[in-house]
mmCIF file of C-alpha atoms and ligand atoms in Angstrom:
data_model
loop_
_atom_site.group_PDB
_atom_site.id
_atom_site.type_symbol
_atom_site.label_atom_id
_atom_site.label_comp_id
_atom_site.label_asym_id
_atom_site.label_seq_id
_atom_site.Cartn_x
_atom_site.Cartn_y
_atom_site.Cartn_z
ATOM 1 C CA MET A 1 0.315 29.491 -6.263
ATOM 2 C CA ILE A 2 0.049 26.087 -7.958
ATOM 3 C CA ARG A 3 -3.053 24.089 -7.185
ATOM 4 C CA ILE A 4 -2.902 20.379 -7.958
ATOM 5 C CA SER A 5 -6.235 18.853 -8.989
ATOM 6 C CA LYS A 6 -8.159 17.227 -6.141
ATOM 7 C CA ARG A 7 -8.024 14.019 -8.127
ATOM 8 C CA ALA A 8 -4.231 13.958 -8.053
ATOM 9 C CA ALA A 9 -3.825 15.484 -4.615
ATOM 10 C CA ASN A 10 -5.857 12.618 -3.130
ATOM 11 C CA ILE A 11 -3.582 9.973 -4.569
ATOM 12 C CA ALA A 12 -0.868 8.491 -2.397
ATOM 13 C CA ALA A 13 2.397 7.505 -4.103
ATOM 14 C CA SER A 14 2.909 3.747 -4.436
ATOM 15 C CA ALA A 15 4.399 2.515 -1.163
ATOM 16 C CA THR A 16 5.993 -0.498 -2.837
ATOM 17 C CA LEU A 17 7.828 1.647 -5.369
ATOM 18 C CA ALA A 18 8.718 4.224 -2.693
ATOM 19 C CA VAL A 19 10.356 1.601 -0.463
ATOM 20 C CA SER A 20 12.439 0.193 -3.293
ATOM 21 C CA ALA A 21 13.444 3.687 -4.460
ATOM 22 C CA LYS A 22 14.621 4.511 -0.944
ATOM 23 C CA ALA A 23 16.557 1.245 -0.680
ATOM 24 C CA LYS A 24 18.206 1.889 -4.062
ATOM 25 C CA GLN A 25 19.170 5.398 -3.013
ATOM 26 C CA MET A 26 20.701 4.135 0.233
ATOM 27 C CA LYS A 27 22.646 1.507 -1.725
ATOM 28 C CA ALA A 28 23.931 4.220 -4.063
ATOM 29 C CA GLU A 29 25.165 6.080 -0.988
ATOM 30 C CA GLY A 30 27.223 3.012 -0.089
ATOM 31 C CA ILE A 31 24.939 1.693 2.670
ATOM 32 C CA ASP A 32 24.674 -2.097 2.860
ATOM 33 C CA VAL A 33 20.880 -2.337 2.491
ATOM 34 C CA VAL A 34 18.993 -5.606 2.255
ATOM 35 C CA SER A 35 15.858 -4.944 0.231
ATOM 36 C CA PHE A 36 12.700 -6.988 0.610
ATOM 37 C CA GLY A 37 10.794 -4.092 -0.981
ATOM 38 C CA ALA A 38 9.330 -4.077 -4.481
ATOM 39 C CA GLY A 39 8.079 -7.341 -5.883
ATOM 40 C CA GLU A 40 10.250 -8.124 -8.840
ATOM 41 C CA PRO A 41 12.275 -11.178 -9.769
ATOM 42 C CA ASP A 42 16.006 -10.735 -9.200
ATOM 43 C CA PHE A 43 16.690 -12.889 -12.277
ATOM 44 C CA ASP A 44 17.704 -11.337 -15.567
ATOM 45 C CA THR A 45 15.264 -11.568 -18.483
ATOM 46 C CA PRO A 46 16.005 -14.869 -20.317
ATOM 47 C CA GLY A 47 18.458 -14.472 -23.211
ATOM 48 C CA PHE A 48 16.137 -15.651 -25.997
ATOM 49 C CA ILE A 49 13.674 -12.870 -25.123
ATOM 50 C CA LYS A 50 16.401 -10.226 -25.160
ATOM 51 C CA ASP A 51 17.634 -11.587 -28.491
ATOM 52 C CA ALA A 52 14.155 -11.193 -29.974
ATOM 53 C CA ALA A 53 14.080 -7.547 -28.853
ATOM 54 C CA LYS A 54 17.504 -6.936 -30.422
ATOM 55 C CA GLU A 55 16.322 -8.596 -33.610
ATOM 56 C CA GLY A 56 13.248 -6.388 -33.572
ATOM 57 C CA LEU A 57 15.429 -3.304 -33.322
ATOM 58 C CA ASP A 58 17.607 -4.508 -36.184
ATOM 59 C CA LYS A 59 14.509 -5.146 -38.292
ATOM 60 C CA GLY A 60 13.423 -1.561 -37.718
ATOM 61 C CA LEU A 61 10.482 -2.339 -35.438
ATOM 62 C CA THR A 62 10.804 1.120 -33.975
ATOM 63 C CA LYS A 63 7.597 2.814 -35.116
ATOM 64 C CA TYR A 64 4.055 3.238 -33.804
ATOM 65 C CA THR A 65 1.976 0.078 -34.051
ATOM 66 C CA ALA A 66 -1.597 0.128 -32.737
ATOM 67 C CA ALA A 67 -2.980 1.762 -29.596
ATOM 68 C CA SER A 68 -4.372 -1.480 -28.236
ATOM 69 C CA GLY A 69 -1.220 -3.432 -29.098
ATOM 70 C CA ALA A 70 0.412 -5.173 -32.066
ATOM 71 C CA PRO A 71 -1.984 -7.625 -33.776
ATOM 72 C CA GLU A 72 0.677 -10.390 -33.850
ATOM 73 C CA LEU A 73 1.098 -10.212 -30.083
ATOM 74 C CA LYS A 74 -2.670 -10.146 -29.512
ATOM 75 C CA LYS A 75 -2.872 -13.357 -31.525
ATOM 76 C CA ALA A 76 -0.047 -14.924 -29.492
ATOM 77 C CA ILE A 77 -1.776 -13.909 -26.237
ATOM 78 C CA ALA A 78 -5.143 -15.330 -27.367
ATOM 79 C CA GLU A 79 -3.341 -18.592 -28.223
ATOM 80 C CA LYS A 80 -1.575 -18.634 -24.865
ATOM 81 C CA LEU A 81 -4.845 -18.060 -23.017
ATOM 82 C CA ARG A 82 -6.484 -20.902 -24.928
ATOM 83 C CA ARG A 83 -3.540 -23.291 -24.570
ATOM 84 C CA GLN A 84 -2.497 -22.655 -20.987
ATOM 85 C CA ASN A 85 -5.612 -21.277 -19.349
ATOM 86 C CA GLY A 86 -8.515 -22.868 -21.224
ATOM 87 C CA LEU A 87 -9.879 -19.399 -22.006
ATOM 88 C CA ASP A 88 -11.502 -18.764 -25.348
ATOM 89 C CA TYR A 89 -10.863 -15.164 -26.415
ATOM 90 C CA GLU A 90 -10.575 -13.724 -29.926
ATOM 91 C CA PRO A 91 -7.443 -11.586 -30.510
ATOM 92 C CA SER A 92 -9.790 -8.571 -30.715
ATOM 93 C CA GLN A 93 -10.774 -9.300 -27.108
ATOM 94 C CA VAL A 94 -7.201 -8.663 -25.959
ATOM 95 C CA VAL A 95 -5.736 -5.256 -25.147
ATOM 96 C CA ILE A 96 -1.996 -4.894 -24.562
ATOM 97 C CA SER A 97 -0.906 -2.246 -22.098
ATOM 98 C CA CYS A 98 2.249 -0.789 -20.582
ATOM 99 C CA GLY A 99 2.254 -3.320 -17.753
ATOM 100 C CA GLY A 100 -0.538 -5.103 -15.952
ATOM 101 C CA LYS A 101 -0.842 -1.987 -13.794
ATOM 102 C CA HIS A 102 -1.780 0.092 -16.825
ATOM 103 C CA ALA A 103 -4.304 -2.515 -18.002
ATOM 104 C CA LEU A 104 -5.983 -2.451 -14.586
ATOM 105 C CA TYR A 105 -6.005 1.343 -14.569
ATOM 106 C CA GLY A 106 -7.709 1.428 -17.973
ATOM 107 C CA ALA A 107 -10.286 -1.167 -16.984
ATOM 108 C CA PHE A 108 -11.316 0.787 -13.874
ATOM 109 C CA GLN A 109 -11.500 3.962 -15.968
ATOM 110 C CA VAL A 110 -13.814 2.491 -18.590
ATOM 111 C CA LEU A 111 -16.164 0.734 -16.179
ATOM 112 C CA VAL A 112 -16.439 2.638 -12.931
ATOM 113 C CA GLU A 113 -18.712 5.689 -12.602
ATOM 114 C CA PRO A 114 -18.414 8.081 -9.652
ATOM 115 C CA GLY A 115 -20.139 6.444 -6.695
ATOM 116 C CA ASP A 116 -19.941 2.900 -8.051
ATOM 117 C CA GLU A 117 -18.745 0.379 -5.518
ATOM 118 C CA VAL A 118 -15.754 -1.866 -6.111
ATOM 119 C CA LEU A 119 -15.425 -4.886 -3.857
ATOM 120 C CA LEU A 120 -11.808 -5.215 -2.840
ATOM 121 C CA PRO A 121 -10.645 -8.258 -0.884
ATOM 122 C CA SER A 122 -8.122 -7.238 1.741
ATOM 123 C CA PRO A 123 -5.155 -7.452 2.077
ATOM 124 C CA TYR A 124 -5.016 -5.947 -1.410
ATOM 125 C CA TRP A 125 -2.245 -4.858 -3.751
ATOM 126 C CA VAL A 126 -1.524 -1.190 -3.126
ATOM 127 C CA SER A 127 -2.456 0.193 -6.555
ATOM 128 C CA TYR A 128 -6.014 -1.167 -6.753
ATOM 129 C CA ARG A 129 -7.250 1.248 -4.107
ATOM 130 C CA GLU A 130 -5.762 4.353 -5.716
ATOM 131 C CA GLN A 131 -6.867 3.298 -9.197
ATOM 132 C CA ILE A 132 -10.434 2.808 -7.975
ATOM 133 C CA LYS A 133 -10.318 6.261 -6.325
ATOM 134 C CA LEU A 134 -8.991 7.810 -9.556
ATOM 135 C CA ALA A 135 -12.015 6.421 -11.389
ATOM 136 C CA GLY A 136 -14.311 7.999 -8.759
ATOM 137 C CA GLY A 137 -15.268 4.613 -7.352
ATOM 138 C CA LYS A 138 -15.931 3.726 -3.745
ATOM 139 C CA VAL A 139 -13.717 1.014 -2.272
ATOM 140 C CA VAL A 140 -15.635 -1.603 -0.322
ATOM 141 C CA GLU A 141 -12.978 -3.496 1.578
ATOM 142 C CA LEU A 142 -13.684 -7.154 2.264
ATOM 143 C CA ARG A 143 -11.276 -8.177 4.981
ATOM 144 C CA GLY A 144 -10.053 -11.748 4.955
ATOM 145 C CA GLN A 145 -9.309 -13.583 8.165
ATOM 146 C CA GLU A 146 -5.733 -14.412 8.888
ATOM 147 C CA GLU A 147 -6.831 -17.769 10.382
ATOM 148 C CA ASN A 148 -8.218 -18.605 6.937
ATOM 149 C CA ASP A 149 -5.020 -17.453 5.193
ATOM 150 C CA PHE A 150 -6.835 -14.157 4.402
ATOM 151 C CA LYS A 151 -9.129 -15.963 1.955
ATOM 152 C CA LEU A 152 -12.756 -14.893 1.578
ATOM 153 C CA LYS A 153 -15.739 -17.177 1.759
ATOM 154 C CA PRO A 154 -18.283 -16.854 -1.075
ATOM 155 C CA GLU A 155 -20.960 -15.677 1.415
ATOM 156 C CA GLN A 156 -18.837 -12.716 2.448
ATOM 157 C CA ILE A 157 -18.611 -11.577 -1.170
ATOM 158 C CA VAL A 158 -22.269 -12.123 -1.984
ATOM 159 C CA GLN A 159 -23.415 -10.274 1.139
ATOM 160 C CA ALA A 160 -21.469 -7.193 0.028
ATOM 161 C CA ILE A 161 -23.076 -7.042 -3.418
ATOM 162 C CA ASN A 162 -25.836 -4.469 -3.916
ATOM 163 C CA GLU A 163 -27.216 -2.382 -6.802
ATOM 164 C CA ARG A 164 -24.228 0.011 -6.656
ATOM 165 C CA SER A 165 -21.643 -2.793 -6.930
ATOM 166 C CA LYS A 166 -19.804 -2.669 -10.232
ATOM 167 C CA VAL A 167 -16.615 -4.691 -9.950
ATOM 168 C CA LEU A 168 -15.216 -7.461 -7.765
ATOM 169 C CA VAL A 169 -11.414 -7.679 -7.738
ATOM 170 C CA LEU A 170 -9.825 -11.101 -7.332
ATOM 171 C CA ASN A 171 -6.084 -11.626 -7.149
ATOM 172 C CA SER A 172 -4.963 -15.212 -6.689
ATOM 173 C CA PRO A 173 -2.083 -15.923 -6.074
ATOM 174 C CA SER A 174 -2.131 -12.848 -3.901
ATOM 175 C CA ASN A 175 0.093 -9.861 -3.527
ATOM 176 C CA PRO A 176 0.731 -9.220 -0.630
ATOM 177 C CA GLY A 177 -0.845 -12.216 1.138
ATOM 178 C CA GLY A 178 1.146 -14.987 -0.535
ATOM 179 C CA PHE A 179 -1.965 -17.156 -0.426
ATOM 180 C CA ALA A 180 -3.743 -18.719 -3.391
ATOM 181 C CA TYR A 181 -7.290 -20.018 -3.571
ATOM 182 C CA THR A 182 -7.554 -23.728 -4.342
ATOM 183 C CA PRO A 183 -9.512 -24.564 -7.510
ATOM 184 C CA ASP A 184 -12.443 -25.717 -5.341
ATOM 185 C CA GLU A 185 -12.477 -22.526 -3.277
ATOM 186 C CA LEU A 186 -12.394 -20.426 -6.415
ATOM 187 C CA LYS A 187 -15.114 -22.533 -7.996
ATOM 188 C CA ALA A 188 -17.352 -21.872 -5.000
ATOM 189 C CA ILE A 189 -16.803 -18.130 -5.477
ATOM 190 C CA ALA A 190 -17.469 -18.478 -9.222
ATOM 191 C CA LYS A 191 -20.744 -20.273 -8.540
ATOM 192 C CA ALA A 192 -21.773 -17.626 -6.037
ATOM 193 C CA VAL A 193 -21.146 -14.626 -8.299
ATOM 194 C CA VAL A 194 -21.962 -15.913 -11.776
ATOM 195 C CA ASP A 195 -25.586 -14.783 -11.607
ATOM 196 C CA GLU A 196 -24.839 -11.481 -9.893
ATOM 197 C CA ASP A 197 -24.809 -8.224 -11.855
ATOM 198 C CA ILE A 198 -21.116 -7.574 -11.351
ATOM 199 C CA ILE A 199 -17.926 -7.639 -13.413
ATOM 200 C CA VAL A 200 -15.025 -9.635 -12.004
ATOM 201 C CA PHE A 201 -11.447 -8.483 -12.490
ATOM 202 C CA SER A 202 -9.265 -11.565 -12.166
ATOM 203 C CA ASP A 203 -5.650 -10.462 -11.759
ATOM 204 C CA GLU A 204 -3.688 -13.586 -12.699
ATOM 205 C CA ILE A 205 -0.266 -11.987 -12.893
ATOM 206 C CA TYR A 206 1.214 -14.579 -10.480
ATOM 207 C CA GLU A 207 -0.359 -17.583 -12.234
ATOM 208 C CA ASN A 208 2.954 -19.371 -12.672
ATOM 209 C CA LEU A 209 4.184 -18.751 -9.152
ATOM 210 C CA VAL A 210 2.425 -21.423 -7.112
ATOM 211 C CA TYR A 211 4.225 -23.758 -4.731
ATOM 212 C CA GLY A 212 3.915 -26.981 -2.796
ATOM 213 C CA GLY A 213 1.324 -28.737 -4.917
ATOM 214 C CA GLN A 214 -1.015 -25.753 -5.129
ATOM 215 C CA LYS A 215 -2.829 -25.622 -8.497
ATOM 216 C CA PHE A 216 -3.683 -22.556 -10.532
ATOM 217 C CA VAL A 217 -6.923 -22.154 -12.491
ATOM 218 C CA SER A 218 -8.222 -19.163 -14.408
ATOM 219 C CA PHE A 219 -11.325 -17.767 -12.763
ATOM 220 C CA ALA A 220 -13.354 -17.258 -15.962
ATOM 221 C CA THR A 221 -13.267 -21.009 -16.711
ATOM 222 C CA LEU A 222 -15.017 -21.957 -13.492
ATOM 223 C CA ALA A 223 -18.687 -21.463 -14.331
ATOM 224 C CA ASN A 224 -20.731 -21.292 -17.493
ATOM 225 C CA GLY A 225 -21.151 -17.721 -18.657
ATOM 226 C CA LEU A 226 -18.465 -16.344 -16.364
ATOM 227 C CA ILE A 227 -16.229 -15.430 -19.285
ATOM 228 C CA GLU A 228 -18.836 -12.859 -20.362
ATOM 229 C CA LYS A 229 -18.472 -10.959 -17.100
ATOM 230 C CA THR A 230 -14.799 -11.449 -16.291
ATOM 231 C CA VAL A 231 -11.796 -9.424 -17.335
ATOM 232 C CA THR A 232 -8.615 -11.500 -17.028
ATOM 233 C CA PHE A 233 -5.403 -9.563 -16.373
ATOM 234 C CA ASN A 234 -1.881 -10.783 -16.867
ATOM 235 C CA SER A 235 1.610 -9.497 -17.528
ATOM 236 C CA LEU A 236 5.016 -10.555 -18.739
ATOM 237 C CA SER A 237 6.604 -8.924 -15.663
ATOM 238 C CA LYS A 238 6.718 -11.703 -13.102
ATOM 239 C CA THR A 239 6.602 -14.830 -15.261
ATOM 240 C CA TYR A 240 9.552 -13.870 -17.470
ATOM 241 C CA ALA A 241 11.439 -11.444 -15.188
ATOM 242 C CA MET A 242 10.407 -8.569 -17.461
ATOM 243 C CA THR A 243 9.276 -5.915 -14.963
ATOM 244 C CA GLY A 244 11.152 -3.123 -16.740
ATOM 245 C CA TRP A 245 9.781 -3.925 -20.190
ATOM 246 C CA ARG A 246 6.330 -2.743 -19.173
ATOM 247 C CA LEU A 247 4.112 -5.251 -20.907
ATOM 248 C CA GLY A 248 0.797 -6.460 -19.576
ATOM 249 C CA TYR A 249 -2.591 -7.266 -20.997
ATOM 250 C CA ALA A 250 -6.272 -7.781 -20.364
ATOM 251 C CA ALA A 251 -8.732 -10.074 -22.094
ATOM 252 C CA GLY A 252 -12.471 -9.841 -21.684
ATOM 253 C CA PRO A 253 -15.828 -8.796 -23.103
ATOM 254 C CA GLN A 254 -15.422 -6.914 -26.387
ATOM 255 C CA GLU A 255 -17.106 -3.660 -25.224
ATOM 256 C CA ILE A 256 -14.722 -3.352 -22.281
ATOM 257 C CA ILE A 257 -11.599 -4.203 -24.272
ATOM 258 C CA SER A 258 -12.527 -1.838 -27.122
ATOM 259 C CA ALA A 259 -13.126 1.001 -24.665
ATOM 260 C CA MET A 260 -9.740 0.352 -23.064
ATOM 261 C CA GLY A 261 -8.140 0.535 -26.518
ATOM 262 C CA ARG A 262 -9.837 3.888 -27.205
ATOM 263 C CA LEU A 263 -8.599 5.187 -23.870
ATOM 264 C CA GLN A 264 -5.051 4.032 -24.606
ATOM 265 C CA SER A 265 -5.151 5.790 -27.995
ATOM 266 C CA HIS A 266 -5.070 9.071 -26.075
ATOM 267 C CA GLU A 267 -2.821 7.912 -23.272
ATOM 268 C CA THR A 268 0.131 5.897 -24.503
ATOM 269 C CA SER A 269 -0.342 5.333 -28.280
ATOM 270 C CA ASN A 270 1.066 1.834 -27.968
ATOM 271 C CA PRO A 271 3.280 -0.330 -25.777
ATOM 272 C CA VAL A 272 6.923 -0.265 -26.945
ATOM 273 C CA THR A 273 6.992 -1.864 -30.389
ATOM 274 C CA PHE A 274 10.164 -3.978 -30.229
ATOM 275 C CA CYS A 275 9.265 -5.114 -26.708
ATOM 276 C CA MET A 276 5.986 -6.475 -28.047
ATOM 277 C CA TYR A 277 7.880 -8.554 -30.578
ATOM 278 C CA ALA A 278 10.071 -9.919 -27.786
ATOM 279 C CA ALA A 279 6.897 -10.782 -25.880
ATOM 280 C CA ILE A 280 5.800 -13.025 -28.760
ATOM 281 C CA ALA A 281 9.097 -14.892 -28.372
ATOM 282 C CA ALA A 282 8.540 -15.124 -24.609
ATOM 283 C CA LEU A 283 5.059 -16.615 -24.969
ATOM 284 C CA GLN A 284 5.929 -18.995 -27.802
ATOM 285 C CA GLY A 285 9.479 -20.007 -26.831
ATOM 286 C CA ASP A 286 10.841 -22.670 -24.505
ATOM 287 C CA GLN A 287 9.055 -22.246 -21.155
ATOM 288 C CA SER A 288 11.654 -24.057 -19.038
ATOM 289 C CA CYS A 289 12.939 -20.730 -17.663
ATOM 290 C CA VAL A 290 9.542 -20.182 -16.019
ATOM 291 C CA GLY A 291 9.713 -23.445 -14.066
ATOM 292 C CA GLN A 292 13.338 -22.889 -13.115
ATOM 293 C CA MET A 293 12.583 -19.490 -11.616
ATOM 294 C CA ARG A 294 9.501 -20.841 -9.871
ATOM 295 C CA ASP A 295 11.445 -23.706 -8.276
ATOM 296 C CA GLU A 296 14.013 -21.265 -6.970
ATOM 297 C CA PHE A 297 11.315 -18.946 -5.559
ATOM 298 C CA ALA A 298 9.644 -21.947 -3.913
ATOM 299 C CA LYS A 299 12.837 -22.755 -1.976
ATOM 300 C CA ARG A 300 13.432 -19.167 -0.987
ATOM 301 C CA GLY A 301 9.824 -18.672 0.126
ATOM 302 C CA GLN A 302 9.900 -21.752 2.321
ATOM 303 C CA HIS A 303 13.196 -20.623 3.833
ATOM 304 C CA MET A 304 12.034 -17.067 4.511
ATOM 305 C CA TRP A 305 8.761 -18.293 6.019
ATOM 306 C CA GLN A 306 10.518 -20.713 8.375
ATOM 307 C CA ARG A 307 13.014 -18.126 9.491
ATOM 308 C CA LEU A 308 10.336 -15.462 10.057
ATOM 309 C CA ASN A 309 8.255 -17.767 12.233
ATOM 310 C CA ALA A 310 11.339 -18.524 14.334
ATOM 311 C CA ILE A 311 11.681 -14.847 15.277
ATOM 312 C CA LYS A 312 10.125 -13.870 18.587
ATOM 313 C CA GLY A 313 6.850 -11.974 18.121
ATOM 314 C CA ILE A 314 6.461 -12.712 14.399
ATOM 315 C CA SER A 315 3.872 -15.036 12.878
ATOM 316 C CA CYS A 316 3.356 -15.639 9.195
ATOM 317 C CA ILE A 317 1.068 -17.756 7.053
ATOM 318 C CA LYS A 318 2.860 -20.078 4.665
ATOM 319 C CA PRO A 319 3.270 -18.557 1.207
ATOM 320 C CA VAL A 320 1.892 -20.875 -1.489
ATOM 321 C CA GLY A 321 1.826 -18.324 -4.283
ATOM 322 C CA ALA A 322 3.425 -15.111 -5.618
ATOM 323 C CA PHE A 323 6.688 -14.179 -3.886
ATOM 324 C CA TYR A 324 5.702 -12.497 -0.654
ATOM 325 C CA CYS A 325 5.656 -13.264 3.049
ATOM 326 C CA PHE A 326 3.121 -11.130 4.913
ATOM 327 C CA PRO A 327 3.865 -11.612 8.608
ATOM 328 C CA ASN A 328 2.007 -10.153 11.548
ATOM 329 C CA VAL A 329 4.645 -8.140 13.425
ATOM 330 C CA SER A 330 2.390 -6.214 15.810
ATOM 331 C CA ASP A 331 3.704 -8.110 18.853
ATOM 332 C CA CYS A 332 7.112 -6.543 18.150
ATOM 333 C CA TYR A 333 5.850 -2.940 18.096
ATOM 334 C CA GLU A 334 6.431 -2.387 21.803
ATOM 335 C CA LYS A 335 9.984 -3.701 21.594
ATOM 336 C CA LEU A 336 10.799 -1.077 18.932
ATOM 337 C CA GLY A 337 8.706 1.633 20.598
ATOM 338 C CA VAL A 338 6.407 1.988 17.587
ATOM 339 C CA ASN A 339 2.644 1.885 17.084
ATOM 340 C CA ASP A 340 2.089 1.093 13.440
ATOM 341 C CA SER A 341 3.506 -0.626 10.379
ATOM 342 C CA VAL A 342 4.998 2.543 8.854
ATOM 343 C CA ALA A 343 6.945 3.336 12.033
ATOM 344 C CA PHE A 344 7.993 -0.320 12.280
ATOM 345 C CA ALA A 345 9.313 -0.369 8.688
ATOM 346 C CA ASP A 346 11.048 2.994 9.243
ATOM 347 C CA ALA A 347 12.706 1.755 12.423
ATOM 348 C CA VAL A 348 13.897 -1.444 10.731
ATOM 349 C CA LEU A 349 15.321 0.503 7.801
ATOM 350 C CA ASP A 350 17.042 3.039 10.058
ATOM 351 C CA LYS A 351 18.427 0.622 12.628
ATOM 352 C CA ILE A 352 19.452 -2.395 10.532
ATOM 353 C CA ASN A 353 19.146 -1.212 6.913
ATOM 354 C CA VAL A 354 16.508 -3.759 5.951
ATOM 355 C CA ALA A 355 13.765 -2.518 3.605
ATOM 356 C CA LEU A 356 10.259 -3.932 3.886
ATOM 357 C CA VAL A 357 6.847 -2.564 2.954
ATOM 358 C CA PRO A 358 4.455 -1.403 5.707
ATOM 359 C CA GLY A 359 1.269 -3.471 5.753
ATOM 360 C CA ILE A 360 -0.959 -0.390 5.865
ATOM 361 C CA ALA A 361 -0.260 0.013 2.122
ATOM 362 C CA PHE A 362 -2.237 -3.210 1.720
ATOM 363 C CA GLY A 363 -4.872 -2.384 4.357
ATOM 364 C CA TRP A 364 -3.213 -4.140 7.343
ATOM 365 C CA ASP A 365 -1.374 -1.989 9.871
ATOM 366 C CA THR A 366 -0.354 -5.015 11.948
ATOM 367 C CA HIS A 367 1.691 -6.555 9.142
ATOM 368 C CA VAL A 368 4.651 -5.926 6.847
ATOM 369 C CA ARG A 369 5.447 -7.396 3.445
ATOM 370 C CA LEU A 370 8.750 -9.027 2.529
ATOM 371 C CA CYS A 371 9.471 -10.032 -1.055
ATOM 372 C CA PHE A 372 11.494 -13.233 -1.357
ATOM 373 C CA ALA A 373 12.479 -12.784 -5.003
ATOM 374 C CA THR A 374 16.014 -12.200 -3.836
ATOM 375 C CA SER A 375 18.971 -14.506 -3.117
ATOM 376 C CA THR A 376 19.067 -16.839 -0.126
ATOM 377 C CA GLU A 377 22.200 -15.018 1.054
ATOM 378 C CA GLN A 378 20.297 -11.725 1.092
ATOM 379 C CA ILE A 379 17.336 -13.370 2.831
ATOM 380 C CA ASP A 380 19.633 -14.760 5.529
ATOM 381 C CA LYS A 381 21.526 -11.515 5.905
ATOM 382 C CA GLY A 382 18.314 -9.489 6.309
ATOM 383 C CA LEU A 383 16.662 -11.961 8.664
ATOM 384 C CA ASP A 384 19.818 -12.374 10.770
ATOM 385 C CA ARG A 385 19.669 -8.633 11.344
ATOM 386 C CA LEU A 386 15.944 -8.661 12.078
ATOM 387 C CA GLU A 387 16.256 -11.593 14.475
ATOM 388 C CA LYS A 388 18.993 -9.814 16.400
ATOM 389 C CA LEU A 389 17.038 -6.567 16.517
ATOM 390 C CA LEU A 390 13.926 -8.241 17.884
ATOM 391 C CA SER A 391 15.525 -10.718 20.305
HETATM 392 N N1 LIG B 1 -1.085 -6.907 -10.139
HETATM 393 C C1 LIG B 1 -0.420 -7.304 -9.045
HETATM 394 C C2 LIG B 1 -1.134 -8.120 -8.046
HETATM 395 C C3 LIG B 1 0.910 -6.926 -8.856
HETATM 396 O O1 LIG B 1 1.562 -7.327 -7.776
HETATM 397 C C4 LIG B 1 1.531 -6.101 -9.796
HETATM 398 C C5 LIG B 1 2.903 -5.559 -9.485
HETATM 399 N N2 LIG B 1 3.886 -6.013 -10.151
HETATM 400 C C6 LIG B 1 0.824 -5.756 -10.951
HETATM 401 C C7 LIG B 1 -0.485 -6.154 -11.085
HETATM 402 C C8 LIG B 1 1.399 -4.940 -12.061
HETATM 403 O O2 LIG B 1 2.573 -5.414 -12.582
HETATM 404 P P1 LIG B 1 3.133 -4.881 -13.966
HETATM 405 O O3 LIG B 1 2.564 -3.522 -14.174
HETATM 406 O O4 LIG B 1 4.602 -4.891 -13.801
HETATM 407 O O5 LIG B 1 2.653 -5.841 -15.020
HETATM 408 N N1 LIG B 2 3.795 -5.013 -7.912
HETATM 409 C C1 LIG B 2 5.092 -4.974 -7.358
HETATM 410 C C2 LIG B 2 4.986 -4.811 -5.853
HETATM 411 O O1 LIG B 2 3.925 -4.898 -5.320
HETATM 412 C C3 LIG B 2 5.954 -3.935 -8.000
HETATM 413 C C4 LIG B 2 5.759 -2.540 -7.561
HETATM 414 C C5 LIG B 2 4.449 -1.985 -7.983
HETATM 415 O O2 LIG B 2 4.160 -2.080 -9.173
HETATM 416 O O3 LIG B 2 3.731 -1.492 -7.125
HETATM 417 O O4 LIG B 2 5.969 -4.611 -5.224
#
């Protein structure tokens, strides 16, 4: 009789990855599936980045480097953070991980003690909750209001802080909400928390994906002293269409970053060496690919949002960041004879072969998430089917 540890048994598999795996499997079986599942750009990684990886292979960059990442890439990341984000970190204050997901995992592991509270704005990205649980932390969900585009007011955050609070997670632009705090809104939060005894995790992985005049600012720049209590997370995945390369990073206070490096020395040894050299090319090369992809996502997001709101029973806030629509579909449950977001997503996949992620994975059982990082033709095909099903 095999007994899985309680720690692992309590962990749910990632719903976002599960939905896309199922859609891929159905496609392999010849079914014409439209997938709005996992959040990843449909674009190929830009050629100059691939070339740098090939060059790295040819140069023999195929050996171990350093557990916390190659020094040359740390330097390039510190320069990027200074140049683009106004954040002043030494290269030693950067840890490179196998994806932003891995960086977040490590940060929760090195900071959170059993029983510590982590304030998690909701809707939240699916993996935060499980990662907090794996560290023994207690999730304190701070639910946003849909009328306010799911955004929290500073008072709501401050009221939830007590002596057990360890970390506040911020993710703007948001997965799954598709909202982004304005600089002023974020500044108000910064002002409210800067004197609190709490570490802020600012997940800025969608920093380049903001639309319609929305502006991005890095949280740690917004109040004096905030940089000493903020860990900034980012990744190559979304900005450069590099989800499969598994490269992300965190920058923050030296004690936290060093501890994450020690942890990684027993976990992963180092992120893939020749990929790290390609990442230097990505960060230092011509950035026009980033804007081109963003402009395309902006059009698709607007189109998906308009079409969703035209479907009977569906209402959706306008996405101004990331690449997700997060509509409320609960008024359609009766029509499909379902009671929750999992049954809704199952019914949609079964009946019309459209894959979407149930909102319960993000804390909202009245909603579903659709990723619009796919072609307009696919968006129209999927939404034509959904419109017909729900009419
Ligand atoms: N944070 C957020 C908010 C995400 O949506 C994701 C998923 N891509 C990640 C972190 C992790 O991405 P990756 O591990 O590919 O860098
Ligand atoms: N973050 C993406 C998503 O939410 C990719 C899948 C994952 O890492 O969970 O779909």
